[in-house]
Amino acid sequence: MSARPRPRPRPVAKLKQRTTTNDRTDDPPTTSTLTADEDAQFMRNRGRTAAQWKQLHQLTRNSTPVHADDDDDSEQSSHASSSPPRRLKRKKHNDQPRWQTVDVAQLQKNLLSSDGDSSDVEIIESILDTQVAGESSPNKRKRQRSRSRSITPPPALSDHQLANAKYLVRQALAVEPRAPSPTFLPDDSFDNIVLNPELAKIVEEVKKQAAQQKVDAEQTGGPEMVTLKVNWIPHPLNVAAPKPTWTREMKRHDAFRVLFEETADLASILVDHLVVTYDGKRVFPSGTPHSLRIWTEGELEACDKNTYEYMRTRRLQRSHSPPSQDDASEDEASSDDHSHTESDAESSGGDKLKLVFRSTVADDVTLTVRPTTTCGAIVKAFLKTAGLPDIYSDAPSKGKGSKMIPYPQLKIDGDKQASNAEIGEADLEDGDLVEVVGI
């Protein structure tokens, strides 16, 4: 058997041969060998020093920064030792996979509204396409300007707008009218109820008392309707103020509350500031004409609270103050006047009358007069006796150019008497009350 020729061995690379023939255990660094081989391919500039090369590298880093756009360039720049360090790439705002940028709520809504699998794929692709197009558009890259909420309140609605809205709501809801109120069912009569003898006796007594009180109220009270006259009294210092009179009819047992309210409205004051008097006594809203013993007609006086307090204070001061010399002289003068009038009356003949004169600004004054005495002379005597000044236009002491003030008059049974009228024409008796108005 012939010997088979031995195959020729393949040529081995010198680098590998060097490594295999080398008896040392540690391998030489491959990076330095590759660097030396690469540097051997370029021509070195021997005229520059290390400091100049360092300065050039520094200028290159500052002037032209290297941006790695592709993966291959980034790998080559990392292996090159002479290139400057690569800057980190800025992370984009929406640097996420496309499948994470899909709106889950919108996707679910579209999936539920879709019919088949093919429509689902189309919906996903359309959503992705719209999002990519929105991100790539230049207008979307800019952030929208934030706008604060407005604090200006909305304009108020007018009355007719509110009325129209209410009408439309009622029309839309068609609210049914309220059901009629149930009819009143009277209580069962007690005729069929049998009470104990004691309870039956008590019921009879109560019925008798109620019937007796009703009869007494009807018999002793007078007519059902009463006519009342309310005279307004202004402040004594306000001479030019009007003095109106109001007339009103009311039931006998009704309270004066309605009368007070109407009088306050006519006088343009508050009800709390109104004071009403009857025969010099104050009347309150809870009173009735029956409580004042008014038969068919009555006359009340109304004034303001300040006026009432002023007149009341003057009366108290006049009652507590001792009579002065002036008052005594005036009393003497009045007595002289009375003596003259009485002498004149006696010469003509007639009886004497003792009358009581009342006014709103002074106390009651009692004077003795003749039936032939004129009302003007009686008013002058009343002013002197009450201590009131005679500042009226009919007085004989008035001068020219002075302000005309009407002279007070006597009022008998609601009628004012003239100044030249005789007091005997009024058919008065001793002790009758005569009012002096206009002071």
PDB file of C-alpha atoms in Angstrom, residues 29-301:
ATOM      1  CA  PRO A  29      -2.719  45.096  24.044  1.00  0.00           C
ATOM      2  CA  THR A  30      -4.494  45.110  20.719  1.00  0.00           C
ATOM      3  CA  THR A  31      -5.787  48.697  20.997  1.00  0.00           C
ATOM      4  CA  SER A  32      -2.270  50.188  21.034  1.00  0.00           C
ATOM      5  CA  THR A  33      -1.244  48.055  18.028  1.00  0.00           C
ATOM      6  CA  LEU A  34      -4.310  49.151  16.054  1.00  0.00           C
ATOM      7  CA  THR A  35      -3.711  52.778  16.985  1.00  0.00           C
ATOM      8  CA  ALA A  36      -0.098  52.561  15.893  1.00  0.00           C
ATOM      9  CA  ASP A  37      -1.083  50.972  12.609  1.00  0.00           C
ATOM     10  CA  GLU A  38      -3.717  53.653  11.935  1.00  0.00           C
ATOM     11  CA  ASP A  39      -1.339  56.491  12.781  1.00  0.00           C
ATOM     12  CA  ALA A  40       1.231  55.005  10.424  1.00  0.00           C
ATOM     13  CA  GLN A  41      -1.162  55.594   7.530  1.00  0.00           C
ATOM     14  CA  PHE A  42      -1.019  59.421   7.964  1.00  0.00           C
ATOM     15  CA  MET A  43       1.863  61.857   7.628  1.00  0.00           C
ATOM     16  CA  ARG A  44       2.804  63.535  10.867  1.00  0.00           C
ATOM     17  CA  ASN A  45       3.524  67.248  11.158  1.00  0.00           C
ATOM     18  CA  ARG A  46       6.793  67.336  13.037  1.00  0.00           C
ATOM     19  CA  GLY A  47       6.861  71.157  13.245  1.00  0.00           C
ATOM     20  CA  ARG A  48       4.115  71.508  15.893  1.00  0.00           C
ATOM     21  CA  THR A  49       4.574  70.989  19.595  1.00  0.00           C
ATOM     22  CA  ALA A  50       2.231  69.218  22.001  1.00  0.00           C
ATOM     23  CA  ALA A  51       0.952  72.524  23.342  1.00  0.00           C
ATOM     24  CA  GLN A  52      -0.050  73.674  19.834  1.00  0.00           C
ATOM     25  CA  TRP A  53      -1.839  70.391  19.145  1.00  0.00           C
ATOM     26  CA  LYS A  54      -3.703  70.774  22.448  1.00  0.00           C
ATOM     27  CA  GLN A  55      -4.763  74.282  21.530  1.00  0.00           C
ATOM     28  CA  LEU A  56      -6.029  73.100  18.160  1.00  0.00           C
ATOM     29  CA  HIS A  57      -8.064  70.334  19.799  1.00  0.00           C
ATOM     30  CA  GLN A  58      -9.569  72.869  22.197  1.00  0.00           C
ATOM     31  CA  LEU A  59     -10.615  75.226  19.400  1.00  0.00           C
ATOM     32  CA  THR A  60     -12.128  72.364  17.478  1.00  0.00           C
ATOM     33  CA  ARG A  61     -14.255  71.325  20.432  1.00  0.00           C
ATOM     34  CA  ASN A  62     -15.549  74.853  21.030  1.00  0.00           C
ATOM     35  CA  SER A  63     -16.261  75.783  17.411  1.00  0.00           C
ATOM     36  CA  THR A  64     -17.654  72.652  15.775  1.00  0.00           C
ATOM     37  CA  PRO A  65     -19.513  70.340  18.162  1.00  0.00           C
ATOM     38  CA  VAL A  66     -20.055  66.924  16.795  1.00  0.00           C
ATOM     39  CA  HIS A  67     -23.674  65.635  16.646  1.00  0.00           C
ATOM     40  CA  ALA A  68     -24.104  61.932  16.118  1.00  0.00           C
ATOM     41  CA  ASP A  69     -27.127  61.401  13.875  1.00  0.00           C
ATOM     42  CA  ASP A  70     -26.542  57.792  12.865  1.00  0.00           C
ATOM     43  CA  ASP A  71     -25.553  54.732  14.832  1.00  0.00           C
ATOM     44  CA  ASP A  72     -22.439  54.081  12.673  1.00  0.00           C
ATOM     45  CA  ASP A  73     -21.051  57.544  13.226  1.00  0.00           C
ATOM     46  CA  SER A  74     -21.560  57.240  16.959  1.00  0.00           C
ATOM     47  CA  GLU A  75     -19.594  53.966  17.019  1.00  0.00           C
ATOM     48  CA  GLN A  76     -16.713  55.429  15.003  1.00  0.00           C
ATOM     49  CA  SER A  77     -16.565  58.539  17.214  1.00  0.00           C
ATOM     50  CA  SER A  78     -16.420  56.406  20.357  1.00  0.00           C
ATOM     51  CA  HIS A  79     -13.446  54.400  19.022  1.00  0.00           C
ATOM     52  CA  ALA A  80     -11.530  57.491  17.875  1.00  0.00           C
ATOM     53  CA  SER A  81      -9.397  58.787  20.686  1.00  0.00           C
ATOM     54  CA  SER A  82      -8.531  62.105  19.037  1.00  0.00           C
ATOM     55  CA  SER A  83     -12.217  63.208  18.516  1.00  0.00           C
ATOM     56  CA  PRO A  84     -13.872  65.345  21.236  1.00  0.00           C
ATOM     57  CA  PRO A  85     -16.423  63.732  23.586  1.00  0.00           C
ATOM     58  CA  ARG A  86     -19.886  63.448  22.105  1.00  0.00           C
ATOM     59  CA  ARG A  87     -22.645  65.568  23.633  1.00  0.00           C
ATOM     60  CA  LEU A  88     -25.723  63.844  24.907  1.00  0.00           C
ATOM     61  CA  LYS A  89     -28.671  63.904  22.580  1.00  0.00           C
ATOM     62  CA  ARG A  90     -31.644  65.901  23.915  1.00  0.00           C
ATOM     63  CA  LYS A  91     -34.631  63.801  24.693  1.00  0.00           C
ATOM     64  CA  LYS A  92     -37.681  64.780  22.775  1.00  0.00           C
ATOM     65  CA  HIS A  93     -40.941  65.619  24.548  1.00  0.00           C
ATOM     66  CA  ASN A  94     -42.843  62.741  23.013  1.00  0.00           C
ATOM     67  CA  ASP A  95     -39.982  60.254  22.788  1.00  0.00           C
ATOM     68  CA  GLN A  96     -42.231  57.229  23.208  1.00  0.00           C
ATOM     69  CA  PRO A  97     -43.208  54.330  21.009  1.00  0.00           C
ATOM     70  CA  ARG A  98     -46.145  54.852  18.754  1.00  0.00           C
ATOM     71  CA  TRP A  99     -48.206  52.174  20.494  1.00  0.00           C
ATOM     72  CA  GLN A 100     -47.894  54.067  23.823  1.00  0.00           C
ATOM     73  CA  THR A 101     -49.099  57.378  22.397  1.00  0.00           C
ATOM     74  CA  VAL A 102     -52.516  56.053  21.444  1.00  0.00           C
ATOM     75  CA  ASP A 103     -55.429  57.531  23.435  1.00  0.00           C
ATOM     76  CA  VAL A 104     -56.887  54.535  25.270  1.00  0.00           C
ATOM     77  CA  ALA A 105     -60.311  56.110  25.883  1.00  0.00           C
ATOM     78  CA  GLN A 106     -60.733  57.142  22.267  1.00  0.00           C
ATOM     79  CA  LEU A 107     -59.504  53.729  21.101  1.00  0.00           C
ATOM     80  CA  GLN A 108     -62.009  51.906  23.312  1.00  0.00           C
ATOM     81  CA  LYS A 109     -64.817  54.141  22.104  1.00  0.00           C
ATOM     82  CA  ASN A 110     -63.936  53.476  18.483  1.00  0.00           C
ATOM     83  CA  LEU A 111     -63.527  49.748  19.092  1.00  0.00           C
ATOM     84  CA  LEU A 112     -66.958  49.502  20.670  1.00  0.00           C
ATOM     85  CA  SER A 113     -68.579  51.415  17.842  1.00  0.00           C
ATOM     86  CA  SER A 114     -66.852  49.354  15.160  1.00  0.00           C
ATOM     87  CA  ASP A 115     -68.227  46.132  13.651  1.00  0.00           C
ATOM     88  CA  GLY A 116     -65.318  43.928  12.503  1.00  0.00           C
ATOM     89  CA  ASP A 117     -61.597  43.276  12.832  1.00  0.00           C
ATOM     90  CA  SER A 118     -60.735  45.059   9.623  1.00  0.00           C
ATOM     91  CA  SER A 119     -62.341  48.277  10.874  1.00  0.00           C
ATOM     92  CA  ASP A 120     -60.295  48.004  14.107  1.00  0.00           C
ATOM     93  CA  VAL A 121     -57.055  47.982  12.181  1.00  0.00           C
ATOM     94  CA  GLU A 122     -58.139  50.950  10.136  1.00  0.00           C
ATOM     95  CA  ILE A 123     -59.136  52.886  13.252  1.00  0.00           C
ATOM     96  CA  ILE A 124     -55.746  52.271  14.901  1.00  0.00           C
ATOM     97  CA  GLU A 125     -53.886  53.321  11.811  1.00  0.00           C
ATOM     98  CA  SER A 126     -55.973  56.459  11.411  1.00  0.00           C
ATOM     99  CA  ILE A 127     -55.373  57.439  15.046  1.00  0.00           C
ATOM    100  CA  LEU A 128     -51.635  56.898  14.698  1.00  0.00           C
ATOM    101  CA  ASP A 129     -51.518  58.843  11.436  1.00  0.00           C
ATOM    102  CA  THR A 130     -53.371  61.815  12.939  1.00  0.00           C
ATOM    103  CA  GLN A 131     -51.090  61.865  15.977  1.00  0.00           C
ATOM    104  CA  VAL A 132     -47.933  61.687  13.877  1.00  0.00           C
ATOM    105  CA  ALA A 133     -49.214  64.414  11.598  1.00  0.00           C
ATOM    106  CA  GLY A 134     -50.074  66.579  14.601  1.00  0.00           C
ATOM    107  CA  GLU A 135     -46.613  66.100  16.117  1.00  0.00           C
ATOM    108  CA  SER A 136     -44.825  66.838  12.860  1.00  0.00           C
ATOM    109  CA  SER A 137     -46.787  70.049  12.145  1.00  0.00           C
ATOM    110  CA  PRO A 138     -44.817  73.193  13.045  1.00  0.00           C
ATOM    111  CA  ASN A 139     -47.824  74.867  14.670  1.00  0.00           C
ATOM    112  CA  LYS A 140     -48.223  72.089  17.244  1.00  0.00           C
ATOM    113  CA  ARG A 141     -44.603  72.307  18.380  1.00  0.00           C
ATOM    114  CA  LYS A 142     -45.239  75.668  19.961  1.00  0.00           C
ATOM    115  CA  ARG A 143     -46.853  75.565  23.333  1.00  0.00           C
ATOM    116  CA  GLN A 144     -50.235  77.224  23.487  1.00  0.00           C
ATOM    117  CA  ARG A 145     -50.484  80.319  25.619  1.00  0.00           C
ATOM    118  CA  SER A 146     -52.110  79.663  28.973  1.00  0.00           C
ATOM    119  CA  ARG A 147     -55.148  81.771  29.656  1.00  0.00           C
ATOM    120  CA  SER A 148     -56.408  82.499  33.145  1.00  0.00           C
ATOM    121  CA  ARG A 149     -60.045  82.118  34.033  1.00  0.00           C
ATOM    122  CA  SER A 150     -62.138  85.239  33.828  1.00  0.00           C
ATOM    123  CA  ILE A 151     -63.399  86.643  37.146  1.00  0.00           C
ATOM    124  CA  THR A 152     -65.918  89.001  35.543  1.00  0.00           C
ATOM    125  CA  PRO A 153     -69.452  87.898  36.520  1.00  0.00           C
ATOM    126  CA  PRO A 154     -71.989  87.327  33.766  1.00  0.00           C
ATOM    127  CA  PRO A 155     -74.466  90.135  33.077  1.00  0.00           C
ATOM    128  CA  ALA A 156     -77.635  90.084  35.156  1.00  0.00           C
ATOM    129  CA  LEU A 157     -80.820  88.970  33.464  1.00  0.00           C
ATOM    130  CA  SER A 158     -83.628  91.458  33.103  1.00  0.00           C
ATOM    131  CA  ASP A 159     -87.082  90.990  34.589  1.00  0.00           C
ATOM    132  CA  HIS A 160     -88.805  90.221  31.315  1.00  0.00           C
ATOM    133  CA  GLN A 161     -86.183  87.571  30.486  1.00  0.00           C
ATOM    134  CA  LEU A 162     -86.772  85.856  33.828  1.00  0.00           C
ATOM    135  CA  ALA A 163     -90.523  86.057  33.309  1.00  0.00           C
ATOM    136  CA  ASN A 164     -90.230  84.525  29.845  1.00  0.00           C
ATOM    137  CA  ALA A 165     -88.017  81.740  31.188  1.00  0.00           C
ATOM    138  CA  LYS A 166     -90.497  80.949  33.962  1.00  0.00           C
ATOM    139  CA  TYR A 167     -93.347  80.943  31.465  1.00  0.00           C
ATOM    140  CA  LEU A 168     -91.484  78.559  29.168  1.00  0.00           C
ATOM    141  CA  VAL A 169     -90.672  76.227  32.072  1.00  0.00           C
ATOM    142  CA  ARG A 170     -94.299  76.178  33.190  1.00  0.00           C
ATOM    143  CA  GLN A 171     -95.421  75.535  29.648  1.00  0.00           C
ATOM    144  CA  ALA A 172     -92.915  72.705  29.214  1.00  0.00           C
ATOM    145  CA  LEU A 173     -93.704  71.048  32.533  1.00  0.00           C
ATOM    146  CA  ALA A 174     -97.459  71.630  32.144  1.00  0.00           C
ATOM    147  CA  VAL A 175     -98.049  72.076  35.865  1.00  0.00           C
ATOM    148  CA  GLU A 176    -101.559  71.124  36.804  1.00  0.00           C
ATOM    149  CA  PRO A 177    -103.652  73.594  38.808  1.00  0.00           C
ATOM    150  CA  ARG A 178    -103.917  73.111  42.524  1.00  0.00           C
ATOM    151  CA  ALA A 179    -106.680  70.864  43.676  1.00  0.00           C
ATOM    152  CA  PRO A 180    -109.645  72.652  45.270  1.00  0.00           C
ATOM    153  CA  SER A 181    -109.695  72.879  49.011  1.00  0.00           C
ATOM    154  CA  PRO A 182    -111.847  70.354  50.793  1.00  0.00           C
ATOM    155  CA  THR A 183    -115.274  71.496  51.826  1.00  0.00           C
ATOM    156  CA  PHE A 184    -115.769  72.440  55.449  1.00  0.00           C
ATOM    157  CA  LEU A 185    -117.617  69.809  57.350  1.00  0.00           C
ATOM    158  CA  PRO A 186    -119.350  71.149  60.447  1.00  0.00           C
ATOM    159  CA  ASP A 187    -118.854  69.403  63.723  1.00  0.00           C
ATOM    160  CA  ASP A 188    -121.410  66.961  64.915  1.00  0.00           C
ATOM    161  CA  SER A 189    -124.092  68.489  67.037  1.00  0.00           C
ATOM    162  CA  PHE A 190    -124.141  67.820  70.764  1.00  0.00           C
ATOM    163  CA  ASP A 191    -127.879  67.299  70.870  1.00  0.00           C
ATOM    164  CA  ASN A 192    -127.548  63.560  70.762  1.00  0.00           C
ATOM    165  CA  ILE A 193    -124.872  63.496  73.470  1.00  0.00           C
ATOM    166  CA  VAL A 194    -126.177  62.790  76.941  1.00  0.00           C
ATOM    167  CA  LEU A 195    -124.128  64.608  79.603  1.00  0.00           C
ATOM    168  CA  ASN A 196    -123.992  64.115  83.313  1.00  0.00           C
ATOM    169  CA  PRO A 197    -126.372  66.290  85.317  1.00  0.00           C
ATOM    170  CA  GLU A 198    -123.501  68.424  86.632  1.00  0.00           C
ATOM    171  CA  LEU A 199    -122.008  68.988  83.162  1.00  0.00           C
ATOM    172  CA  ALA A 200    -125.431  69.759  81.697  1.00  0.00           C
ATOM    173  CA  LYS A 201    -126.003  72.380  84.393  1.00  0.00           C
ATOM    174  CA  ILE A 202    -122.646  74.011  83.630  1.00  0.00           C
ATOM    175  CA  VAL A 203    -123.448  74.151  79.899  1.00  0.00           C
ATOM    176  CA  GLU A 204    -126.778  75.865  80.565  1.00  0.00           C
ATOM    177  CA  GLU A 205    -125.170  78.466  82.804  1.00  0.00           C
ATOM    178  CA  VAL A 206    -122.538  79.270  80.176  1.00  0.00           C
ATOM    179  CA  LYS A 207    -125.216  79.726  77.505  1.00  0.00           C
ATOM    180  CA  LYS A 208    -127.200  82.061  79.753  1.00  0.00           C
ATOM    181  CA  GLN A 209    -124.126  84.191  80.567  1.00  0.00           C
ATOM    182  CA  ALA A 210    -123.190  84.495  76.879  1.00  0.00           C
ATOM    183  CA  ALA A 211    -126.717  85.544  75.881  1.00  0.00           C
ATOM    184  CA  GLN A 212    -126.922  88.063  78.745  1.00  0.00           C
ATOM    185  CA  GLN A 213    -123.587  89.670  77.835  1.00  0.00           C
ATOM    186  CA  LYS A 214    -124.671  89.965  74.197  1.00  0.00           C
ATOM    187  CA  VAL A 215    -127.943  91.655  75.162  1.00  0.00           C
ATOM    188  CA  ASP A 216    -126.167  94.082  77.531  1.00  0.00           C
ATOM    189  CA  ALA A 217    -123.660  95.056  74.854  1.00  0.00           C
ATOM    190  CA  GLU A 218    -126.415  95.731  72.348  1.00  0.00           C
ATOM    191  CA  GLN A 219    -128.688  97.651  74.734  1.00  0.00           C
ATOM    192  CA  THR A 220    -126.181  99.801  76.657  1.00  0.00           C
ATOM    193  CA  GLY A 221    -123.717 100.511  73.839  1.00  0.00           C
ATOM    194  CA  GLY A 222    -125.785 102.509  71.400  1.00  0.00           C
ATOM    195  CA  PRO A 223    -125.968 102.343  67.608  1.00  0.00           C
ATOM    196  CA  GLU A 224    -123.665 100.047  65.713  1.00  0.00           C
ATOM    197  CA  MET A 225    -121.974 102.734  63.513  1.00  0.00           C
ATOM    198  CA  VAL A 226    -120.203 105.727  65.075  1.00  0.00           C
ATOM    199  CA  THR A 227    -118.996 108.904  63.315  1.00  0.00           C
ATOM    200  CA  LEU A 228    -115.632 110.201  64.515  1.00  0.00           C
ATOM    201  CA  LYS A 229    -113.974 113.547  63.727  1.00  0.00           C
ATOM    202  CA  VAL A 230    -110.212 113.787  64.099  1.00  0.00           C
ATOM    203  CA  ASN A 231    -108.809 117.340  64.473  1.00  0.00           C
ATOM    204  CA  TRP A 232    -105.092 117.692  63.739  1.00  0.00           C
ATOM    205  CA  ILE A 233    -103.210 119.958  66.163  1.00  0.00           C
ATOM    206  CA  PRO A 234     -99.854 121.315  64.886  1.00  0.00           C
ATOM    207  CA  HIS A 235     -97.027 122.519  67.088  1.00  0.00           C
ATOM    208  CA  PRO A 236     -97.892 125.743  68.993  1.00  0.00           C
ATOM    209  CA  LEU A 237     -94.744 127.438  67.692  1.00  0.00           C
ATOM    210  CA  ASN A 238     -95.712 126.689  64.080  1.00  0.00           C
ATOM    211  CA  VAL A 239     -98.425 129.291  63.604  1.00  0.00           C
ATOM    212  CA  ALA A 240     -98.746 128.922  59.817  1.00  0.00           C
ATOM    213  CA  ALA A 241     -99.308 125.147  59.921  1.00  0.00           C
ATOM    214  CA  PRO A 242    -102.686 123.897  58.617  1.00  0.00           C
ATOM    215  CA  LYS A 243    -105.272 122.333  60.932  1.00  0.00           C
ATOM    216  CA  PRO A 244    -107.232 119.795  58.885  1.00  0.00           C
ATOM    217  CA  THR A 245    -110.127 117.700  60.121  1.00  0.00           C
ATOM    218  CA  TRP A 246    -110.830 114.141  59.004  1.00  0.00           C
ATOM    219  CA  THR A 247    -114.116 112.275  59.406  1.00  0.00           C
ATOM    220  CA  ARG A 248    -114.477 108.519  59.537  1.00  0.00           C
ATOM    221  CA  GLU A 249    -117.192 106.015  60.356  1.00  0.00           C
ATOM    222  CA  MET A 250    -116.467 102.818  62.231  1.00  0.00           C
ATOM    223  CA  LYS A 251    -118.192 100.166  64.242  1.00  0.00           C
ATOM    224  CA  ARG A 252    -118.712 100.661  67.918  1.00  0.00           C
ATOM    225  CA  HIS A 253    -116.717  97.675  69.103  1.00  0.00           C
ATOM    226  CA  ASP A 254    -113.865  97.943  66.578  1.00  0.00           C
ATOM    227  CA  ALA A 255    -110.446  98.997  67.824  1.00  0.00           C
ATOM    228  CA  PHE A 256    -108.891 102.348  66.886  1.00  0.00           C
ATOM    229  CA  ARG A 257    -105.915 100.607  65.230  1.00  0.00           C
ATOM    230  CA  VAL A 258    -107.154 101.232  61.684  1.00  0.00           C
ATOM    231  CA  LEU A 259    -108.031 104.828  62.597  1.00  0.00           C
ATOM    232  CA  PHE A 260    -104.510 105.401  63.911  1.00  0.00           C
ATOM    233  CA  GLU A 261    -102.923 104.054  60.712  1.00  0.00           C
ATOM    234  CA  GLU A 262    -105.113 106.170  58.422  1.00  0.00           C
ATOM    235  CA  THR A 263    -104.523 109.326  60.488  1.00  0.00           C
ATOM    236  CA  ALA A 264    -100.758 108.760  60.465  1.00  0.00           C
ATOM    237  CA  ASP A 265    -100.811 108.344  56.684  1.00  0.00           C
ATOM    238  CA  LEU A 266    -102.804 111.552  56.221  1.00  0.00           C
ATOM    239  CA  ALA A 267    -100.483 113.463  58.563  1.00  0.00           C
ATOM    240  CA  SER A 268     -97.342 111.934  56.934  1.00  0.00           C
ATOM    241  CA  ILE A 269     -95.877 110.657  60.195  1.00  0.00           C
ATOM    242  CA  LEU A 270     -95.177 107.262  61.729  1.00  0.00           C
ATOM    243  CA  VAL A 271     -97.866 105.459  63.683  1.00  0.00           C
ATOM    244  CA  ASP A 272     -95.555 105.236  66.702  1.00  0.00           C
ATOM    245  CA  HIS A 273     -95.233 109.059  66.733  1.00  0.00           C
ATOM    246  CA  LEU A 274     -99.006 109.691  66.697  1.00  0.00           C
ATOM    247  CA  VAL A 275    -100.868 110.714  69.867  1.00  0.00           C
ATOM    248  CA  VAL A 276    -104.678 110.809  69.962  1.00  0.00           C
ATOM    249  CA  THR A 277    -106.654 112.338  72.836  1.00  0.00           C
ATOM    250  CA  TYR A 278    -110.320 112.491  73.779  1.00  0.00           C
ATOM    251  CA  ASP A 279    -111.481 115.041  76.376  1.00  0.00           C
ATOM    252  CA  GLY A 280    -107.861 115.650  77.359  1.00  0.00           C
ATOM    253  CA  LYS A 281    -107.141 111.962  77.930  1.00  0.00           C
ATOM    254  CA  ARG A 282    -104.873 109.910  75.732  1.00  0.00           C
ATOM    255  CA  VAL A 283    -106.422 107.189  73.560  1.00  0.00           C
ATOM    256  CA  PHE A 284    -104.563 104.046  72.553  1.00  0.00           C
ATOM    257  CA  PRO A 285    -104.997 101.840  69.432  1.00  0.00           C
ATOM    258  CA  SER A 286    -106.523  99.027  71.482  1.00  0.00           C
ATOM    259  CA  GLY A 287    -109.429 101.221  72.628  1.00  0.00           C
ATOM    260  CA  THR A 288    -112.914 101.282  71.088  1.00  0.00           C
ATOM    261  CA  PRO A 289    -115.634 103.948  70.803  1.00  0.00           C
ATOM    262  CA  HIS A 290    -117.702 101.911  73.267  1.00  0.00           C
ATOM    263  CA  SER A 291    -114.916 102.106  75.877  1.00  0.00           C
ATOM    264  CA  LEU A 292    -114.891 105.924  75.515  1.00  0.00           C
ATOM    265  CA  ARG A 293    -118.721 106.009  75.904  1.00  0.00           C
ATOM    266  CA  ILE A 294    -119.238 107.660  72.555  1.00  0.00           C
ATOM    267  CA  TRP A 295    -122.870 107.486  71.431  1.00  0.00           C
ATOM    268  CA  THR A 296    -123.264 108.438  67.756  1.00  0.00           C
ATOM    269  CA  GLU A 297    -120.595 111.120  67.200  1.00  0.00           C
ATOM    270  CA  GLY A 298    -117.248 111.850  68.781  1.00  0.00           C
ATOM    271  CA  GLU A 299    -114.437 114.343  68.314  1.00  0.00           C
ATOM    272  CA  LEU A 300    -110.805 113.303  68.757  1.00  0.00           C
ATOM    273  CA  GLU A 301    -107.634 115.376  68.690  1.00  0.00           C
TER     274      GLU A 301
END
